[in-house]
Amino acid sequence: MDLELRHLKTLRAIADAGSLTKAATSLGLAQPALSAQLKRIERVLGGALFERGRHGVRATPLGELVLERARVVLPAVTELQRAAVRFATGAGPGPDAPRFRLGATHGPLLGALVDRLATAHPGAPVTTHTSWSEREIAQGVVEGRLDYALIGTCGGSAPPEGERLTWREIATDPVFVMLATRHPLADRSQVHLADLADTAWTDVPGDSCFGDCFHAACARAGFTPARVYETDTASCVHLVQVGRAVGLCRATFPDTAGLVTRPLAGTPLSWRHLLGWHPAAPAAAGAASVLTQARAAHAAAAAASRSYTAWRASASGTPPGRVPSARQPA
């Protein structure tokens, strides 16, 4: 006997009822028939799934494992059936309707892009997948599990899967440094990398060359970083706020209590925001629209950052209030 969905439903009914008698009533079966069915299911799965006691039945460790998986599988199959019915009856999106399966690394643009796509395409499914690995995201697009990759690369380095995917630049930003508001350099308009030679650093992990580029920039400034904490964004912010480290961040990093972001003098590091897709995939037809939305999301993030706004105005000689756009080639 092969395990079937109806068997999982039976196990869930027994667990919910807490007794074979009550479960048999809810399933419309005689108790002996339910007991026999349970024994067949247990033979398929290799062991007892419930322990019988004076107060009913209780799942064994194996039963808990099976029930945990059933709680995932059964709702997923139900939703699949509903989606198939909607599609077959014309109540759902057709095969040519837009969809947006976005893969992204950590960064400031994913949330804004989701919001813009959902607004521009009401009813179109927008899903996300995040990873620290740029290569994993790119591989997902190559294999058709994702429609678009939203990643970044250090300076002019090539993105992953460059021969199989089409990549377009959203914008290029300088890399800024995060300092606690009480840091001795926090009141400067820009910070020289060499002035931070004796401090610890914090940054988010990734598999691009950014770490190598950072160490190379430090070497040019005459020092080797004493310590680098690789952790998630929230922990990076905390380490900076408490004065345990200074952080590397994109210039679009939002204003945050307890810290300031400052440009590094001479812009020793830069970050390119990229959008990628497979040229032969259906998503290629909508790539220009997604790229436009991603660039708009970046422009909004840049405008919301006071330190980036000031840096761009200073770098271009433009008075505050008339800040030029970041470089955004086609």
GROMACS .gro file of C-alpha atoms in nm:
model
  330
    1MET     CA    1   0.000   0.000   0.000
    2ASP     CA    2   0.125   0.347  -0.088
    3LEU     CA    3   0.069   0.639   0.145
    4GLU     CA    4  -0.213   0.862   0.019
    5LEU     CA    5  -0.354   1.199   0.115
    6ARG     CA    6  -0.661   1.033   0.265
    7HIS     CA    7  -0.433   0.848   0.504
    8LEU     CA    8  -0.283   1.177   0.623
    9LYS     CA    9  -0.633   1.314   0.672
   10THR     CA   10  -0.718   1.007   0.878
   11LEU     CA   11  -0.414   1.056   1.100
   12ARG     CA   12  -0.497   1.422   1.147
   13ALA     CA   13  -0.856   1.332   1.242
   14ILE     CA   14  -0.733   1.085   1.504
   15ALA     CA   15  -0.490   1.339   1.649
   16ASP     CA   16  -0.754   1.613   1.657
   17ALA     CA   17  -1.016   1.388   1.817
   18GLY     CA   18  -0.783   1.235   2.072
   19SER     CA   19  -0.952   0.897   2.050
   20LEU     CA   20  -1.028   0.636   1.788
   21THR     CA   21  -1.396   0.634   1.881
   22LYS     CA   22  -1.443   1.005   1.828
   23ALA     CA   23  -1.229   1.002   1.512
   24ALA     CA   24  -1.432   0.714   1.366
   25THR     CA   25  -1.753   0.910   1.427
   26SER     CA   26  -1.615   1.221   1.256
   27LEU     CA   27  -1.494   1.016   0.960
   28GLY     CA   28  -1.818   0.816   0.931
   29LEU     CA   29  -1.643   0.484   0.992
   30ALA     CA   30  -1.689   0.201   1.237
   31GLN     CA   31  -1.416   0.194   1.499
   32PRO     CA   32  -1.288  -0.153   1.395
   33ALA     CA   33  -1.254  -0.032   1.037
   34LEU     CA   34  -1.059   0.275   1.150
   35SER     CA   35  -0.834   0.063   1.372
   36ALA     CA   36  -0.758  -0.170   1.081
   37GLN     CA   37  -0.681   0.124   0.854
   38LEU     CA   38  -0.449   0.276   1.115
   39LYS     CA   39  -0.258  -0.053   1.141
   40ARG     CA   40  -0.211  -0.058   0.763
   41ILE     CA   41  -0.082   0.300   0.767
   42GLU     CA   42   0.156   0.218   1.052
   43ARG     CA   43   0.296  -0.076   0.855
   44VAL     CA   44   0.367   0.155   0.560
   45LEU     CA   45   0.538   0.414   0.781
   46GLY     CA   46   0.737   0.160   0.980
   47GLY     CA   47   0.609   0.194   1.333
   48ALA     CA   48   0.336   0.287   1.579
   49LEU     CA   49   0.193   0.635   1.532
   50PHE     CA   50  -0.029   0.653   1.842
   51GLU     CA   51  -0.016   0.521   2.195
   52ARG     CA   52  -0.346   0.411   2.347
   53GLY     CA   53  -0.427   0.499   2.708
   54ARG     CA   54  -0.716   0.539   2.949
   55HIS     CA   55  -0.783   0.890   2.826
   56GLY     CA   56  -0.758   0.823   2.452
   57VAL     CA   57  -0.465   0.820   2.211
   58ARG     CA   58  -0.145   1.022   2.202
   59ALA     CA   59   0.099   1.055   1.912
   60THR     CA   60   0.430   0.871   1.939
   61PRO     CA   61   0.751   1.053   1.833
   62LEU     CA   62   0.709   0.897   1.487
   63GLY     CA   63   0.347   1.008   1.486
   64GLU     CA   64   0.450   1.364   1.576
   65LEU     CA   65   0.691   1.364   1.281
   66VAL     CA   66   0.423   1.243   1.041
   67LEU     CA   67   0.162   1.486   1.176
   68GLU     CA   68   0.405   1.778   1.151
   69ARG     CA   69   0.457   1.704   0.782
   70ALA     CA   70   0.087   1.646   0.727
   71ARG     CA   71   0.008   1.992   0.866
   72VAL     CA   72   0.222   2.133   0.585
   73VAL     CA   73   0.120   1.900   0.304
   74LEU     CA   74  -0.258   1.902   0.346
   75PRO     CA   75  -0.310   2.283   0.334
   76ALA     CA   76  -0.070   2.304   0.040
   77VAL     CA   77  -0.265   2.042  -0.155
   78THR     CA   78  -0.594   2.214  -0.069
   79GLU     CA   79  -0.463   2.545  -0.201
   80LEU     CA   80  -0.334   2.369  -0.514
   81GLN     CA   81  -0.679   2.229  -0.579
   82ARG     CA   82  -0.842   2.569  -0.531
   83ALA     CA   83  -0.590   2.738  -0.759
   84ALA     CA   84  -0.643   2.473  -1.027
   85VAL     CA   85  -1.020   2.520  -1.009
   86ARG     CA   86  -0.984   2.899  -1.034
   87PHE     CA   87  -0.758   2.859  -1.335
   88ALA     CA   88  -0.980   2.602  -1.508
   89THR     CA   89  -1.296   2.809  -1.460
   90GLY     CA   90  -1.133   3.135  -1.568
   91ALA     CA   91  -1.160   3.285  -1.220
   92GLY     CA   92  -0.785   3.308  -1.175
   93PRO     CA   93  -0.495   3.453  -1.374
   94GLY     CA   94  -0.433   3.303  -1.715
   95PRO     CA   95  -0.106   3.153  -1.839
   96ASP     CA   96   0.008   3.488  -1.982
   97ALA     CA   97  -0.072   3.690  -1.671
   98PRO     CA   98   0.229   3.855  -1.507
   99ARG     CA   99   0.396   3.703  -1.206
  100PHE     CA  100   0.698   3.821  -1.015
  101ARG     CA  101   0.915   3.564  -0.836
  102LEU     CA  102   1.188   3.779  -0.691
  103GLY     CA  103   1.515   3.653  -0.549
  104ALA     CA  104   1.727   3.897  -0.353
  105THR     CA  105   2.020   3.927  -0.121
  106HIS     CA  106   2.011   4.155   0.182
  107GLY     CA  107   1.959   4.514   0.073
  108PRO     CA  108   1.732   4.815   0.083
  109LEU     CA  109   1.539   4.765  -0.241
  110LEU     CA  110   1.346   4.438  -0.213
  111GLY     CA  111   1.060   4.563   0.006
  112ALA     CA  112   1.013   4.877  -0.200
  113LEU     CA  113   1.017   4.678  -0.526
  114VAL     CA  114   0.755   4.434  -0.394
  115ASP     CA  115   0.534   4.728  -0.297
  116ARG     CA  116   0.571   4.896  -0.636
  117LEU     CA  117   0.504   4.580  -0.835
  118ALA     CA  118   0.199   4.493  -0.625
  119THR     CA  119   0.066   4.846  -0.679
  120ALA     CA  120   0.136   4.849  -1.053
  121HIS     CA  121  -0.002   4.497  -1.110
  122PRO     CA  122  -0.297   4.438  -0.875
  123GLY     CA  123  -0.377   4.070  -0.847
  124ALA     CA  124  -0.049   3.952  -0.995
  125PRO     CA  125   0.134   3.712  -0.762
  126VAL     CA  126   0.452   3.858  -0.614
  127THR     CA  127   0.672   3.619  -0.416
  128THR     CA  128   1.018   3.656  -0.265
  129HIS     CA  129   1.315   3.440  -0.182
  130THR     CA  130   1.615   3.579   0.006
  131SER     CA  131   1.964   3.443   0.056
  132TRP     CA  132   2.307   3.567   0.158
  133SER     CA  133   2.441   3.406  -0.159
  134GLU     CA  134   2.437   3.599  -0.486
  135ARG     CA  135   2.528   3.275  -0.664
  136GLU     CA  136   2.230   3.092  -0.515
  137ILE     CA  137   1.992   3.364  -0.629
  138ALA     CA  138   2.140   3.366  -0.980
  139GLN     CA  139   2.120   2.987  -0.999
  140GLY     CA  140   1.752   3.005  -0.907
  141VAL     CA  141   1.688   3.226  -1.210
  142VAL     CA  142   1.893   2.998  -1.438
  143GLU     CA  143   1.690   2.695  -1.324
  144GLY     CA  144   1.356   2.875  -1.364
  145ARG     CA  145   1.266   2.877  -0.994
  146LEU     CA  146   1.289   3.258  -0.988
  147ASP     CA  147   1.200   3.521  -1.245
  148TYR     CA  148   1.430   3.803  -1.137
  149ALA     CA  149   1.748   3.837  -0.931
  150LEU     CA  150   1.804   4.152  -0.727
  151ILE     CA  151   2.164   4.150  -0.611
  152GLY     CA  152   2.470   4.371  -0.580
  153THR     CA  153   2.833   4.350  -0.680
  154CYS     CA  154   3.140   4.530  -0.558
  155GLY     CA  155   3.263   4.803  -0.793
  156GLY     CA  156   3.297   4.677  -1.148
  157SER     CA  157   3.312   4.304  -1.068
  158ALA     CA  158   3.107   4.073  -1.288
  159PRO     CA  159   2.779   3.927  -1.156
  160PRO     CA  160   2.736   3.547  -1.133
  161GLU     CA  161   2.606   3.348  -1.432
  162GLY     CA  162   2.703   3.635  -1.662
  163GLU     CA  163   2.694   3.416  -1.972
  164ARG     CA  164   2.345   3.277  -1.911
  165LEU     CA  165   2.161   3.571  -1.754
  166THR     CA  166   2.095   3.925  -1.868
  167TRP     CA  167   2.204   4.183  -1.611
  168ARG     CA  168   2.117   4.552  -1.599
  169GLU     CA  169   2.239   4.808  -1.351
  170ILE     CA  170   1.984   4.977  -1.130
  171ALA     CA  171   2.230   5.224  -0.979
  172THR     CA  172   2.579   5.252  -0.835
  173ASP     CA  173   2.629   5.383  -0.482
  174PRO     CA  174   2.934   5.461  -0.272
  175VAL     CA  175   2.983   5.245   0.035
  176PHE     CA  176   2.933   5.446   0.355
  177VAL     CA  177   3.037   5.377   0.711
  178MET     CA  178   2.797   5.352   1.008
  179LEU     CA  179   2.910   5.517   1.332
  180ALA     CA  180   2.749   5.545   1.673
  181THR     CA  181   2.616   5.896   1.730
  182ARG     CA  182   2.867   5.939   2.013
  183HIS     CA  183   3.164   5.823   1.800
  184PRO     CA  184   3.443   6.085   1.787
  185LEU     CA  185   3.417   6.101   1.406
  186ALA     CA  186   3.036   6.117   1.390
  187ASP     CA  187   3.028   6.494   1.342
  188ARG     CA  188   3.250   6.487   1.032
  189SER     CA  189   3.100   6.523   0.686
  190GLN     CA  190   3.323   6.240   0.563
  191VAL     CA  191   3.559   5.990   0.722
  192HIS     CA  192   3.900   5.875   0.604
  193LEU     CA  193   3.937   5.499   0.609
  194ALA     CA  194   4.277   5.529   0.777
  195ASP     CA  195   4.115   5.707   1.073
  196LEU     CA  196   3.932   5.381   1.153
  197ALA     CA  197   4.242   5.161   1.150
  198ASP     CA  198   4.215   5.059   1.517
  199THR     CA  199   3.846   4.974   1.529
  200ALA     CA  200   3.644   4.657   1.482
  201TRP     CA  201   3.409   4.634   1.184
  202THR     CA  202   3.076   4.470   1.114
  203ASP     CA  203   2.914   4.373   0.787
  204VAL     CA  204   2.659   4.129   0.646
  205PRO     CA  205   2.790   3.805   0.490
  206GLY     CA  206   2.787   3.718   0.123
  207ASP     CA  207   2.979   3.522  -0.140
  208SER     CA  208   3.076   3.814  -0.362
  209CYS     CA  209   3.422   3.971  -0.366
  210PHE     CA  210   3.319   4.258  -0.135
  211GLY     CA  211   3.518   4.126   0.160
  212ASP     CA  212   3.832   4.104  -0.053
  213CYS     CA  213   3.771   4.454  -0.190
  214PHE     CA  214   3.731   4.592   0.163
  215HIS     CA  215   4.055   4.436   0.285
  216ALA     CA  216   4.233   4.565  -0.026
  217ALA     CA  217   4.103   4.918   0.042
  218CYS     CA  218   4.224   4.893   0.402
  219ALA     CA  219   4.567   4.778   0.281
  220ARG     CA  220   4.589   5.080   0.053
  221ALA     CA  221   4.504   5.295   0.356
  222GLY     CA  222   4.790   5.135   0.547
  223PHE     CA  223   4.625   4.890   0.786
  224THR     CA  224   4.462   4.550   0.828
  225PRO     CA  225   4.118   4.535   0.998
  226ALA     CA  226   4.158   4.414   1.354
  227ARG     CA  227   3.828   4.226   1.353
  228VAL     CA  228   3.525   4.192   1.126
  229TYR     CA  229   3.191   4.068   1.263
  230GLU     CA  230   2.980   3.909   0.990
  231THR     CA  231   2.616   3.900   1.097
  232ASP     CA  232   2.262   4.001   1.001
  233THR     CA  233   2.165   4.364   0.946
  234ALA     CA  234   1.989   4.408   1.280
  235SER     CA  235   2.295   4.279   1.468
  236CYS     CA  236   2.523   4.504   1.264
  237VAL     CA  237   2.312   4.802   1.367
  238HIS     CA  238   2.322   4.694   1.732
  239LEU     CA  239   2.700   4.651   1.734
  240VAL     CA  240   2.738   5.002   1.592
  241GLN     CA  241   2.486   5.160   1.828
  242VAL     CA  242   2.660   5.021   2.138
  243GLY     CA  243   3.002   5.125   2.009
  244ARG     CA  244   3.134   4.771   1.965
  245ALA     CA  245   3.216   4.824   1.596
  246VAL     CA  246   3.174   5.049   1.297
  247GLY     CA  247   2.976   4.917   1.003
  248LEU     CA  248   2.992   4.913   0.627
  249CYS     CA  249   2.667   5.000   0.453
  250ARG     CA  250   2.519   5.115   0.126
  251ALA     CA  251   2.468   5.487   0.093
  252THR     CA  252   2.091   5.430   0.082
  253PHE     CA  253   2.089   5.287   0.435
  254PRO     CA  254   1.790   5.451   0.607
  255ASP     CA  255   1.829   5.700   0.890
  256THR     CA  256   1.840   5.501   1.215
  257ALA     CA  257   1.832   5.611   1.577
  258GLY     CA  258   2.162   5.583   1.760
  259LEU     CA  259   2.387   5.590   1.456
  260VAL     CA  260   2.490   5.806   1.161
  261THR     CA  261   2.612   5.710   0.816
  262ARG     CA  262   2.904   5.896   0.662
  263PRO     CA  263   3.081   5.876   0.324
  264LEU     CA  264   3.436   5.746   0.308
  265ALA     CA  265   3.675   6.005   0.172
  266GLY     CA  266   3.778   5.931  -0.185
  267THR     CA  267   3.507   5.663  -0.225
  268PRO     CA  268   3.738   5.362  -0.189
  269LEU     CA  269   3.443   5.120  -0.221
  270SER     CA  270   3.129   5.122  -0.435
  271TRP     CA  271   2.829   4.895  -0.479
  272ARG     CA  272   2.630   4.823  -0.795
  273HIS     CA  273   2.264   4.726  -0.761
  274LEU     CA  274   2.175   4.481  -1.041
  275LEU     CA  275   1.862   4.319  -1.179
  276GLY     CA  276   1.902   3.992  -1.368
  277TRP     CA  277   1.675   3.759  -1.564
  278HIS     CA  278   1.699   3.473  -1.813
  279PRO     CA  279   1.668   3.607  -2.170
  280ALA     CA  280   1.472   3.301  -2.285
  281ALA     CA  281   1.227   3.295  -1.993
  282PRO     CA  282   0.876   3.450  -2.005
  283ALA     CA  283   0.991   3.701  -1.743
  284ALA     CA  284   1.215   3.865  -2.004
  285ALA     CA  285   0.908   4.027  -2.160
  286GLY     CA  286   0.841   4.223  -1.842
  287ALA     CA  287   1.201   4.291  -1.743
  288ALA     CA  288   1.202   4.653  -1.865
  289SER     CA  289   0.904   4.734  -1.644
  290VAL     CA  290   1.059   4.565  -1.340
  291LEU     CA  291   1.386   4.749  -1.402
  292THR     CA  292   1.199   5.080  -1.413
  293GLN     CA  293   1.029   5.000  -1.082
  294ALA     CA  294   1.359   4.895  -0.925
  295ARG     CA  295   1.524   5.221  -1.030
  296ALA     CA  296   1.232   5.417  -0.888
  297ALA     CA  297   1.266   5.224  -0.561
  298HIS     CA  298   1.635   5.312  -0.547
  299ALA     CA  299   1.569   5.677  -0.620
  300ALA     CA  300   1.319   5.693  -0.335
  301ALA     CA  301   1.562   5.522  -0.095
  302ALA     CA  302   1.840   5.762  -0.194
  303ALA     CA  303   1.618   6.066  -0.148
  304ALA     CA  304   1.515   5.944   0.199
  305SER     CA  305   1.876   5.929   0.322
  306ARG     CA  306   1.993   6.267   0.449
  307SER     CA  307   2.361   6.172   0.443
  308TYR     CA  308   2.341   6.040   0.088
  309THR     CA  309   2.148   6.344  -0.025
  310ALA     CA  310   2.415   6.572   0.123
  311TRP     CA  311   2.699   6.368  -0.031
  312ARG     CA  312   2.547   6.371  -0.378
  313ALA     CA  313   2.486   6.744  -0.359
  314SER     CA  314   2.844   6.804  -0.246
  315ALA     CA  315   2.993   6.571  -0.507
  316SER     CA  316   2.808   6.738  -0.793
  317GLY     CA  317   2.819   7.094  -0.667
  318THR     CA  318   2.440   7.100  -0.674
  319PRO     CA  319   2.273   7.304  -0.397
  320PRO     CA  320   2.070   7.100  -0.148
  321GLY     CA  321   1.718   7.047  -0.274
  322ARG     CA  322   1.837   6.986  -0.630
  323VAL     CA  323   2.010   6.651  -0.588
  324PRO     CA  324   2.103   6.474  -0.913
  325SER     CA  325   2.004   6.115  -0.978
  326ALA     CA  326   2.243   5.829  -0.918
  327ARG     CA  327   2.408   5.687  -1.227
  328GLN     CA  328   2.154   5.461  -1.398
  329PRO     CA  329   2.269   5.338  -1.740
  330ALA     CA  330   2.042   5.137  -1.965
   0.00000   0.00000   0.00000
